[in-house]
């Protein structure tokens, strides 16, 4: 099947960046894997991550929880799901960490053997929580653990501590414990490593490569072109993109209705290049991939199901590899590139925050590169002694 990215030389990489909502080109990745159709509230759910695999491994290495503790975990999951509106992926991560902490509590109580009674939430104190973090944290494992085992990263330890703090606060608030044992649980500050980004000229070159593939009117090439145009134009997450339905598009206003983290809905805008790619996909691409029983998804896989985020990630990697000298980026790197280029183009931080769907401006600041040239220009125009 046609539609792969033709590679451009270094001269083509100097093309001018796109205006008003660019996107990155894409390639057909060969035989596609079957699309997952797991959806929460009608949307695609994110794939399982490394954190889930780690907590699953811990779950199989220790005995089952007593009934009372197991019920507490189930109730906590319902609280996260129904009251806080967190995604299934986040609920799995939180409950996995909490389950691991409670299993450590049970094992610790059995090892002491001081009392022949069932361990309850009242036994979950600050010492027990610190013991659990230490058992899976810095240095070798105590009590017969593997010597020389690699310590979890700071971000992993911080995530585990955050999960149990949320659990103990909920347990105290609902009367399951007399006090919040995790309130004083400290954790290391996570390192925030920013992903690689494309320069504006590299993004433009990748888009041009994708447009060349889409010009052949291959359905998959048309889809991949639109996929990356929208990712770069809007800065949305890959799970949000794969969760879009046809009626989430407002052609008149050139906006998308996006369901983000915590089931929060927001509106994002896209520009003329993405609009053209969208028209081409709906006219010549989607009708050829749709089959009886296809969902109302905007983007479809080769078998007519909702596009799998793994396929979208492969498309982004292919797009980056089509440009000589460009870093190998994932969809998150493309999101980061979009935010960076918006700031370099003069967008204010609050607007970028709204576009990306961040609850706090601090998160947007961690995401975005502002070049020295941009800082110098702002200083020259605004400082009284510039």
mmCIF file of C-alpha atoms in Angstrom:
data_model
loop_
_atom_site.group_PDB
_atom_site.id
_atom_site.type_symbol
_atom_site.label_atom_id
_atom_site.label_comp_id
_atom_site.label_asym_id
_atom_site.label_seq_id
_atom_site.Cartn_x
_atom_site.Cartn_y
_atom_site.Cartn_z
ATOM 1 C CA UNK A 1 0.000 0.000 0.000
ATOM 2 C CA UNK A 2 1.229 3.489 -0.763
ATOM 3 C CA UNK A 3 1.444 6.431 1.581
ATOM 4 C CA UNK A 4 4.852 6.201 3.267
ATOM 5 C CA UNK A 5 6.732 9.428 3.908
ATOM 6 C CA UNK A 6 9.177 10.361 1.183
ATOM 7 C CA UNK A 7 12.383 11.575 2.839
ATOM 8 C CA UNK A 8 13.353 15.174 2.212
ATOM 9 C CA UNK A 9 16.859 16.531 2.022
ATOM 10 C CA UNK A 10 18.285 19.163 4.285
ATOM 11 C CA UNK A 11 17.240 21.923 1.889
ATOM 12 C CA UNK A 12 13.601 20.930 2.261
ATOM 13 C CA UNK A 13 13.948 21.069 6.015
ATOM 14 C CA UNK A 14 14.346 24.821 5.766
ATOM 15 C CA UNK A 15 10.725 25.254 4.687
ATOM 16 C CA UNK A 16 8.801 27.974 6.468
ATOM 17 C CA UNK A 17 6.683 26.846 9.452
ATOM 18 C CA UNK A 18 2.952 26.553 8.963
ATOM 19 C CA UNK A 19 0.594 29.252 10.110
ATOM 20 C CA UNK A 20 -2.535 29.011 12.222
ATOM 21 C CA UNK A 21 -2.480 25.410 13.304
ATOM 22 C CA UNK A 22 0.162 23.220 11.620
ATOM 23 C CA UNK A 23 0.457 19.468 11.898
ATOM 24 C CA UNK A 24 3.063 16.801 11.173
ATOM 25 C CA UNK A 25 2.918 14.314 8.330
ATOM 26 C CA UNK A 26 2.480 10.573 8.741
ATOM 27 C CA UNK A 27 3.177 7.244 7.104
ATOM 28 C CA UNK A 28 1.398 3.987 6.668
ATOM 29 C CA UNK A 29 3.084 1.587 9.065
ATOM 30 C CA UNK A 30 2.356 -1.626 7.178
ATOM 31 C CA UNK A 31 0.047 -4.287 8.605
ATOM 32 C CA UNK A 32 -1.669 -2.597 11.510
ATOM 33 C CA UNK A 33 -2.303 -4.274 14.807
ATOM 34 C CA UNK A 34 -5.886 -4.819 15.819
ATOM 35 C CA UNK A 35 -7.485 -1.723 17.301
ATOM 36 C CA UNK A 36 -8.546 -1.689 20.936
ATOM 37 C CA UNK A 37 -12.106 -0.552 21.475
ATOM 38 C CA UNK A 38 -11.966 -0.138 25.251
ATOM 39 C CA UNK A 39 -13.806 3.114 25.938
ATOM 40 C CA UNK A 40 -14.863 4.930 29.051
ATOM 41 C CA UNK A 41 -17.993 7.047 28.636
ATOM 42 C CA UNK A 42 -17.805 6.424 24.922
ATOM 43 C CA UNK A 43 -14.151 7.437 24.576
ATOM 44 C CA UNK A 44 -10.922 5.517 24.083
ATOM 45 C CA UNK A 45 -9.106 4.590 27.266
ATOM 46 C CA UNK A 46 -5.354 4.903 27.517
ATOM 47 C CA UNK A 47 -3.184 1.780 27.335
ATOM 48 C CA UNK A 48 -1.691 0.164 30.393
ATOM 49 C CA UNK A 49 1.585 1.695 31.469
ATOM 50 C CA UNK A 50 4.738 0.570 33.226
ATOM 51 C CA UNK A 51 3.265 1.527 36.595
ATOM 52 C CA UNK A 52 0.431 -0.963 36.098
ATOM 53 C CA UNK A 53 2.863 -3.736 35.187
ATOM 54 C CA UNK A 54 4.944 -3.031 38.288
ATOM 55 C CA UNK A 55 1.958 -3.087 40.606
ATOM 56 C CA UNK A 56 0.638 -6.241 38.946
ATOM 57 C CA UNK A 57 3.973 -7.938 39.544
ATOM 58 C CA UNK A 58 3.809 -6.923 43.199
ATOM 59 C CA UNK A 59 0.254 -8.216 43.427
ATOM 60 C CA UNK A 60 1.261 -11.721 42.350
ATOM 61 C CA UNK A 61 4.238 -11.934 44.700
ATOM 62 C CA UNK A 62 2.308 -11.580 47.979
ATOM 63 C CA UNK A 63 -0.826 -13.107 49.537
ATOM 64 C CA UNK A 64 -4.318 -11.739 49.024
ATOM 65 C CA UNK A 65 -5.585 -8.928 51.234
ATOM 66 C CA UNK A 66 -7.964 -9.600 54.138
ATOM 67 C CA UNK A 67 -11.585 -8.938 53.225
ATOM 68 C CA UNK A 68 -11.791 -5.654 55.150
ATOM 69 C CA UNK A 69 -8.735 -4.201 53.410
ATOM 70 C CA UNK A 70 -9.893 -5.458 50.016
ATOM 71 C CA UNK A 71 -13.261 -3.756 50.521
ATOM 72 C CA UNK A 72 -11.507 -0.528 51.458
ATOM 73 C CA UNK A 73 -9.516 -0.610 48.210
ATOM 74 C CA UNK A 74 -12.700 -1.272 46.216
ATOM 75 C CA UNK A 75 -14.489 1.633 47.911
ATOM 76 C CA UNK A 76 -11.483 3.893 47.295
ATOM 77 C CA UNK A 77 -11.537 2.984 43.604
ATOM 78 C CA UNK A 78 -15.223 3.905 43.404
ATOM 79 C CA UNK A 79 -14.455 7.224 45.099
ATOM 80 C CA UNK A 80 -11.759 7.991 42.527
ATOM 81 C CA UNK A 81 -13.971 6.935 39.664
ATOM 82 C CA UNK A 82 -17.296 8.472 40.631
ATOM 83 C CA UNK A 83 -16.501 11.409 42.915
ATOM 84 C CA UNK A 84 -13.195 12.597 41.501
ATOM 85 C CA UNK A 85 -13.921 11.589 37.909
ATOM 86 C CA UNK A 86 -10.483 10.100 37.278
ATOM 87 C CA UNK A 87 -9.779 7.923 34.255
ATOM 88 C CA UNK A 88 -9.661 4.139 34.495
ATOM 89 C CA UNK A 89 -5.929 4.261 33.839
ATOM 90 C CA UNK A 90 -5.389 6.584 36.807
ATOM 91 C CA UNK A 91 -7.700 4.537 39.037
ATOM 92 C CA UNK A 92 -5.715 1.388 38.219
ATOM 93 C CA UNK A 93 -2.468 3.133 39.054
ATOM 94 C CA UNK A 94 -3.700 4.499 42.402
ATOM 95 C CA UNK A 95 -5.348 1.271 43.534
ATOM 96 C CA UNK A 96 -2.350 -0.779 42.431
ATOM 97 C CA UNK A 97 -0.019 1.290 44.612
ATOM 98 C CA UNK A 98 -2.444 1.245 47.548
ATOM 99 C CA UNK A 99 -2.877 -2.523 47.261
ATOM 100 C CA UNK A 100 0.896 -2.969 47.262
ATOM 101 C CA UNK A 101 1.177 -0.831 50.414
ATOM 102 C CA UNK A 102 -1.530 -2.808 52.208
ATOM 103 C CA UNK A 103 0.066 -6.121 51.222
ATOM 104 C CA UNK A 104 3.320 -4.859 52.663
ATOM 105 C CA UNK A 105 1.424 -3.990 55.838
ATOM 106 C CA UNK A 106 0.010 -7.519 56.052
ATOM 107 C CA UNK A 107 3.401 -9.125 55.408
ATOM 108 C CA UNK A 108 5.039 -6.843 57.949
ATOM 109 C CA UNK A 109 2.437 -7.766 60.582
ATOM 110 C CA UNK A 110 2.841 -11.485 59.925
ATOM 111 C CA UNK A 111 6.606 -11.185 60.160
ATOM 112 C CA UNK A 112 6.347 -9.574 63.575
ATOM 113 C CA UNK A 113 3.920 -12.231 64.830
ATOM 114 C CA UNK A 114 3.220 -10.232 67.972
ATOM 115 C CA UNK A 115 -0.544 -10.668 67.881
ATOM 116 C CA UNK A 116 -2.745 -13.311 66.277
ATOM 117 C CA UNK A 117 -5.276 -10.949 64.791
ATOM 118 C CA UNK A 118 -6.207 -9.676 61.364
ATOM 119 C CA UNK A 119 -4.409 -6.559 60.169
ATOM 120 C CA UNK A 120 -6.746 -3.567 59.716
ATOM 121 C CA UNK A 121 -6.471 -0.009 58.458
ATOM 122 C CA UNK A 122 -5.730 1.172 61.981
ATOM 123 C CA UNK A 123 -2.340 -0.540 61.642
ATOM 124 C CA UNK A 124 -1.454 1.650 58.677
ATOM 125 C CA UNK A 125 0.699 4.285 60.368
ATOM 126 C CA UNK A 126 3.507 6.541 59.193
ATOM 127 C CA UNK A 127 6.143 3.957 60.123
ATOM 128 C CA UNK A 128 4.446 1.300 58.007
ATOM 129 C CA UNK A 129 4.182 3.648 55.025
ATOM 130 C CA UNK A 130 7.837 4.621 55.288
ATOM 131 C CA UNK A 131 8.759 0.943 55.544
ATOM 132 C CA UNK A 132 6.810 0.227 52.362
ATOM 133 C CA UNK A 133 8.500 3.033 50.428
ATOM 134 C CA UNK A 134 11.885 1.866 51.669
ATOM 135 C CA UNK A 135 11.172 -1.734 50.655
ATOM 136 C CA UNK A 136 10.535 -0.632 47.093
ATOM 137 C CA UNK A 137 12.633 2.491 47.168
ATOM 138 C CA UNK A 138 16.256 3.453 47.688
ATOM 139 C CA UNK A 139 18.940 0.742 48.020
ATOM 140 C CA UNK A 140 18.615 -3.031 48.277
ATOM 141 C CA UNK A 141 15.461 -4.742 49.478
ATOM 142 C CA UNK A 142 15.395 -5.543 53.184
ATOM 143 C CA UNK A 143 14.440 -8.937 54.616
ATOM 144 C CA UNK A 144 15.957 -11.140 51.962
ATOM 145 C CA UNK A 145 15.398 -8.924 48.925
ATOM 146 C CA UNK A 146 17.640 -9.164 45.910
ATOM 147 C CA UNK A 147 20.977 -7.506 46.516
ATOM 148 C CA UNK A 148 21.876 -4.907 43.952
ATOM 149 C CA UNK A 149 18.359 -4.542 42.572
ATOM 150 C CA UNK A 150 17.929 -1.215 40.859
ATOM 151 C CA UNK A 151 16.118 1.377 42.920
ATOM 152 C CA UNK A 152 12.908 2.877 41.530
ATOM 153 C CA UNK A 153 13.201 6.280 39.962
ATOM 154 C CA UNK A 154 12.331 9.351 41.990
ATOM 155 C CA UNK A 155 9.187 9.806 39.925
ATOM 156 C CA UNK A 156 8.054 6.265 40.822
ATOM 157 C CA UNK A 157 8.603 6.811 44.545
ATOM 158 C CA UNK A 158 6.814 10.174 44.352
ATOM 159 C CA UNK A 159 3.887 8.553 42.532
ATOM 160 C CA UNK A 160 3.581 5.786 45.126
ATOM 161 C CA UNK A 161 3.649 8.279 47.982
ATOM 162 C CA UNK A 162 0.999 10.435 46.300
ATOM 163 C CA UNK A 163 -1.284 7.418 45.861
ATOM 164 C CA UNK A 164 -1.137 6.342 49.507
ATOM 165 C CA UNK A 165 -1.524 9.932 50.713
ATOM 166 C CA UNK A 166 -4.739 10.165 48.717
ATOM 167 C CA UNK A 167 -5.894 6.852 50.222
ATOM 168 C CA UNK A 168 -5.128 7.726 53.845
ATOM 169 C CA UNK A 169 -6.750 11.155 53.488
ATOM 170 C CA UNK A 170 -9.884 9.475 52.082
ATOM 171 C CA UNK A 171 -9.852 6.841 54.832
ATOM 172 C CA UNK A 172 -9.647 9.501 57.562
ATOM 173 C CA UNK A 173 -12.314 11.646 55.938
ATOM 174 C CA UNK A 174 -14.741 8.727 55.696
ATOM 175 C CA UNK A 175 -14.177 7.569 59.272
ATOM 176 C CA UNK A 176 -12.285 4.393 58.411
ATOM 177 C CA UNK A 177 -9.275 5.614 60.403
ATOM 178 C CA UNK A 178 -8.976 8.060 63.277
ATOM 179 C CA UNK A 179 -6.169 10.077 61.693
ATOM 180 C CA UNK A 180 -4.497 10.631 58.343
ATOM 181 C CA UNK A 181 -1.336 8.511 58.524
ATOM 182 C CA UNK A 182 -0.009 9.743 55.182
ATOM 183 C CA UNK A 183 -0.280 13.462 55.892
ATOM 184 C CA UNK A 184 3.359 13.585 57.046
ATOM 185 C CA UNK A 185 4.704 11.105 54.480
ATOM 186 C CA UNK A 186 7.463 12.860 52.554
ATOM 187 C CA UNK A 187 8.572 11.877 49.074
ATOM 188 C CA UNK A 188 11.373 12.999 46.763
ATOM 189 C CA UNK A 189 10.664 15.756 44.317
ATOM 190 C CA UNK A 190 10.213 14.209 40.896
ATOM 191 C CA UNK A 191 12.568 15.170 38.107
ATOM 192 C CA UNK A 192 10.700 16.651 35.165
ATOM 193 C CA UNK A 193 12.559 15.658 32.029
ATOM 194 C CA UNK A 194 11.243 17.438 28.980
ATOM 195 C CA UNK A 195 10.836 15.454 25.760
ATOM 196 C CA UNK A 196 12.729 16.322 22.599
ATOM 197 C CA UNK A 197 11.032 18.788 20.281
ATOM 198 C CA UNK A 198 11.043 19.475 16.582
ATOM 199 C CA UNK A 199 12.166 22.838 15.330
ATOM 200 C CA UNK A 200 9.512 24.716 13.395
ATOM 201 C CA UNK A 201 11.312 24.025 10.086
ATOM 202 C CA UNK A 202 11.560 20.305 10.912
ATOM 203 C CA UNK A 203 7.847 20.171 11.702
ATOM 204 C CA UNK A 204 7.088 21.899 8.388
ATOM 205 C CA UNK A 205 9.281 19.424 6.506
ATOM 206 C CA UNK A 206 7.538 16.452 8.102
ATOM 207 C CA UNK A 207 4.157 17.953 7.226
ATOM 208 C CA UNK A 208 5.219 18.400 3.633
ATOM 209 C CA UNK A 209 6.340 14.770 3.509
ATOM 210 C CA UNK A 210 2.955 13.652 4.807
ATOM 211 C CA UNK A 211 1.135 15.843 2.309
ATOM 212 C CA UNK A 212 3.057 14.160 -0.525
ATOM 213 C CA UNK A 213 1.900 10.757 0.701
ATOM 214 C CA UNK A 214 -1.680 11.915 1.149
ATOM 215 C CA UNK A 215 -1.708 13.329 -2.384
ATOM 216 C CA UNK A 216 -1.875 9.746 -3.673
ATOM 217 C CA UNK A 217 -5.308 9.463 -1.985
ATOM 218 C CA UNK A 218 -4.437 6.293 -0.100
ATOM 219 C CA UNK A 219 -6.930 6.066 2.807
ATOM 220 C CA UNK A 220 -4.312 5.236 5.431
ATOM 221 C CA UNK A 221 -1.991 7.991 4.195
ATOM 222 C CA UNK A 222 -4.866 10.473 4.338
ATOM 223 C CA UNK A 223 -5.655 9.395 7.888
ATOM 224 C CA UNK A 224 -2.036 9.600 8.999
ATOM 225 C CA UNK A 225 -1.701 13.063 7.493
ATOM 226 C CA UNK A 226 -4.774 14.265 9.380
ATOM 227 C CA UNK A 227 -3.663 12.522 12.579
ATOM 228 C CA UNK A 228 -0.469 14.489 12.783
ATOM 229 C CA UNK A 229 -1.913 17.724 11.458
ATOM 230 C CA UNK A 230 -4.375 17.650 14.367
ATOM 231 C CA UNK A 231 -1.785 16.588 16.949
ATOM 232 C CA UNK A 232 0.493 19.459 16.033
ATOM 233 C CA UNK A 233 -2.221 22.029 15.358
ATOM 234 C CA UNK A 234 -4.030 21.504 18.660
ATOM 235 C CA UNK A 235 -1.463 19.995 21.048
ATOM 236 C CA UNK A 236 -3.989 17.389 22.225
ATOM 237 C CA UNK A 237 -2.907 14.084 23.757
ATOM 238 C CA UNK A 238 -2.864 10.964 21.598
ATOM 239 C CA UNK A 239 -5.593 9.356 23.732
ATOM 240 C CA UNK A 240 -7.738 12.469 23.266
ATOM 241 C CA UNK A 241 -7.183 12.349 19.515
ATOM 242 C CA UNK A 242 -8.117 8.666 19.251
ATOM 243 C CA UNK A 243 -11.197 9.361 21.381
ATOM 244 C CA UNK A 244 -12.601 11.988 19.000
ATOM 245 C CA UNK A 245 -15.904 11.231 17.300
ATOM 246 C CA UNK A 246 -17.093 12.652 13.987
ATOM 247 C CA UNK A 247 -19.561 14.985 15.687
ATOM 248 C CA UNK A 248 -16.807 16.454 17.890
ATOM 249 C CA UNK A 249 -15.697 18.540 14.893
ATOM 250 C CA UNK A 250 -17.159 22.006 14.354
ATOM 251 C CA UNK A 251 -16.214 22.925 10.785
ATOM 252 C CA UNK A 252 -17.685 26.411 10.926
ATOM 253 C CA UNK A 253 -15.608 27.453 13.930
ATOM 254 C CA UNK A 254 -12.674 25.106 13.172
ATOM 255 C CA UNK A 255 -12.771 23.663 16.677
ATOM 256 C CA UNK A 256 -12.693 20.215 18.285
ATOM 257 C CA UNK A 257 -14.564 19.131 21.408
ATOM 258 C CA UNK A 258 -12.012 17.155 23.440
ATOM 259 C CA UNK A 259 -12.565 14.963 26.488
ATOM 260 C CA UNK A 260 -9.397 15.197 28.560
ATOM 261 C CA UNK A 261 -8.090 13.901 31.859
ATOM 262 C CA UNK A 262 -10.634 13.596 34.634
ATOM 263 C CA UNK A 263 -13.438 13.604 32.039
ATOM 264 C CA UNK A 264 -12.933 17.365 31.626
ATOM 265 C CA UNK A 265 -14.208 18.710 28.342
ATOM 266 C CA UNK A 266 -12.508 21.555 26.518
ATOM 267 C CA UNK A 267 -12.551 23.159 23.087
ATOM 268 C CA UNK A 268 -9.404 23.468 20.966
ATOM 269 C CA UNK A 269 -8.887 25.238 17.662
ATOM 270 C CA UNK A 270 -7.101 24.156 14.497
ATOM 271 C CA UNK A 271 -5.930 26.013 11.433
ATOM 272 C CA UNK A 272 -6.396 25.897 7.661
ATOM 273 C CA UNK A 273 -3.859 23.094 6.921
ATOM 274 C CA UNK A 274 -5.568 20.766 9.389
ATOM 275 C CA UNK A 275 -8.977 21.743 7.973
ATOM 276 C CA UNK A 276 -7.853 20.771 4.475
ATOM 277 C CA UNK A 277 -6.510 17.444 5.712
ATOM 278 C CA UNK A 278 -9.781 16.845 7.562
ATOM 279 C CA UNK A 279 -11.857 17.482 4.439
ATOM 280 C CA UNK A 280 -9.685 15.124 2.370
ATOM 281 C CA UNK A 281 -9.916 12.365 4.990
ATOM 282 C CA UNK A 282 -13.686 12.553 5.304
ATOM 283 C CA UNK A 283 -14.179 12.640 1.542
ATOM 284 C CA UNK A 284 -11.645 10.073 0.300
ATOM 285 C CA UNK A 285 -10.280 8.246 3.358
ATOM 286 C CA UNK A 286 -12.772 7.402 6.067
ATOM 287 C CA UNK A 287 -15.484 5.999 3.727
ATOM 288 C CA UNK A 288 -12.968 3.433 2.425
ATOM 289 C CA UNK A 289 -11.940 2.216 5.902
ATOM 290 C CA UNK A 290 -15.400 2.218 7.505
ATOM 291 C CA UNK A 291 -17.170 -1.133 7.705
ATOM 292 C CA UNK A 292 -20.607 -2.161 9.003
ATOM 293 C CA UNK A 293 -20.431 -1.747 12.762
ATOM 294 C CA UNK A 294 -17.638 0.840 12.697
ATOM 295 C CA UNK A 295 -17.837 3.255 15.653
ATOM 296 C CA UNK A 296 -18.500 6.977 15.126
ATOM 297 C CA UNK A 297 -14.780 7.608 15.624
ATOM 298 C CA UNK A 298 -13.204 10.384 13.589
ATOM 299 C CA UNK A 299 -10.069 8.291 12.974
ATOM 300 C CA UNK A 300 -10.389 4.628 11.986
ATOM 301 C CA UNK A 301 -7.888 1.809 11.836
ATOM 302 C CA UNK A 302 -7.223 -0.413 8.835
ATOM 303 C CA UNK A 303 -9.932 -2.856 9.972
ATOM 304 C CA UNK A 304 -12.576 -0.200 10.501
ATOM 305 C CA UNK A 305 -12.345 0.081 14.286
ATOM 306 C CA UNK A 306 -11.384 3.087 16.383
ATOM 307 C CA UNK A 307 -7.733 3.939 15.837
ATOM 308 C CA UNK A 308 -5.407 2.378 18.414
ATOM 309 C CA UNK A 309 -3.110 4.900 20.159
ATOM 310 C CA UNK A 310 -0.184 2.533 19.511
ATOM 311 C CA UNK A 311 -0.669 2.977 15.780
ATOM 312 C CA UNK A 312 -0.783 6.747 16.227
ATOM 313 C CA UNK A 313 2.524 6.623 18.129
ATOM 314 C CA UNK A 314 4.127 4.634 15.312
ATOM 315 C CA UNK A 315 2.910 7.222 12.796
ATOM 316 C CA UNK A 316 4.544 10.049 14.767
ATOM 317 C CA UNK A 317 7.854 8.174 14.941
ATOM 318 C CA UNK A 318 7.748 7.586 11.172
ATOM 319 C CA UNK A 319 7.017 11.265 10.589
ATOM 320 C CA UNK A 320 10.052 12.341 12.604
ATOM 321 C CA UNK A 321 12.313 9.798 10.892
ATOM 322 C CA UNK A 322 11.332 11.187 7.484
ATOM 323 C CA UNK A 323 13.192 14.443 8.229
ATOM 324 C CA UNK A 324 17.019 14.260 8.228
ATOM 325 C CA UNK A 325 18.464 15.428 11.527
ATOM 326 C CA UNK A 326 15.124 15.573 13.371
ATOM 327 C CA UNK A 327 14.900 13.918 16.806
ATOM 328 C CA UNK A 328 12.846 10.750 17.161
ATOM 329 C CA UNK A 329 9.734 11.996 18.937
ATOM 330 C CA UNK A 330 6.554 10.418 20.269
ATOM 331 C CA UNK A 331 3.101 12.075 20.314
ATOM 332 C CA UNK A 332 3.949 13.740 23.619
ATOM 333 C CA UNK A 333 6.996 15.299 21.955
ATOM 334 C CA UNK A 334 4.751 16.603 19.194
ATOM 335 C CA UNK A 335 2.425 18.097 21.834
ATOM 336 C CA UNK A 336 5.448 19.679 23.462
ATOM 337 C CA UNK A 337 6.643 20.994 20.092
ATOM 338 C CA UNK A 338 3.271 22.627 19.486
ATOM 339 C CA UNK A 339 3.379 24.380 22.873
ATOM 340 C CA UNK A 340 6.948 25.537 22.301
ATOM 341 C CA UNK A 341 6.211 26.941 18.847
ATOM 342 C CA UNK A 342 3.113 28.733 20.125
ATOM 343 C CA UNK A 343 5.167 30.486 22.802
ATOM 344 C CA UNK A 344 7.908 31.317 20.328
ATOM 345 C CA UNK A 345 5.252 32.798 18.063
ATOM 346 C CA UNK A 346 4.043 35.136 20.802
ATOM 347 C CA UNK A 347 1.201 33.214 22.472
ATOM 348 C CA UNK A 348 0.706 33.939 26.166
ATOM 349 C CA UNK A 349 1.135 31.164 28.723
ATOM 350 C CA UNK A 350 -2.526 31.245 29.775
ATOM 351 C CA UNK A 351 -3.707 30.572 26.222
ATOM 352 C CA UNK A 352 -1.292 27.665 25.842
ATOM 353 C CA UNK A 353 -2.458 26.292 29.190
ATOM 354 C CA UNK A 354 -6.065 26.357 27.999
ATOM 355 C CA UNK A 355 -5.192 24.712 24.706
ATOM 356 C CA UNK A 356 -3.259 21.880 26.362
ATOM 357 C CA UNK A 357 -5.872 21.325 29.070
ATOM 358 C CA UNK A 358 -3.592 21.884 32.063
ATOM 359 C CA UNK A 359 -5.214 22.586 35.401
ATOM 360 C CA UNK A 360 -2.271 24.745 36.531
ATOM 361 C CA UNK A 361 -0.016 27.180 34.644
ATOM 362 C CA UNK A 362 2.922 25.568 36.466
ATOM 363 C CA UNK A 363 2.388 22.404 34.433
ATOM 364 C CA UNK A 364 2.489 24.374 31.203
ATOM 365 C CA UNK A 365 5.715 26.066 32.294
ATOM 366 C CA UNK A 366 7.345 22.672 32.823
ATOM 367 C CA UNK A 367 6.341 21.662 29.311
ATOM 368 C CA UNK A 368 7.471 24.562 27.280
ATOM 369 C CA UNK A 369 10.771 25.770 25.940
ATOM 370 C CA UNK A 370 11.159 29.487 25.440
ATOM 371 C CA UNK A 371 14.210 30.248 23.351
ATOM 372 C CA UNK A 372 16.845 32.794 24.296
ATOM 373 C CA UNK A 373 15.903 34.835 21.235
ATOM 374 C CA UNK A 374 12.278 34.974 22.415
ATOM 375 C CA UNK A 375 13.347 36.019 25.927
ATOM 376 C CA UNK A 376 15.611 38.686 24.478
ATOM 377 C CA UNK A 377 12.823 40.052 22.287
ATOM 378 C CA UNK A 378 10.417 40.246 25.222
ATOM 379 C CA UNK A 379 13.071 41.932 27.349
ATOM 380 C CA UNK A 380 13.881 44.467 24.623
ATOM 381 C CA UNK A 381 10.224 45.364 24.148
ATOM 382 C CA UNK A 382 9.116 45.446 27.777
ATOM 383 C CA UNK A 383 12.004 46.279 30.123
ATOM 384 C CA UNK A 384 12.442 49.999 30.871
ATOM 385 C CA UNK A 385 16.234 49.690 30.755
ATOM 386 C CA UNK A 386 16.522 47.234 27.872
#
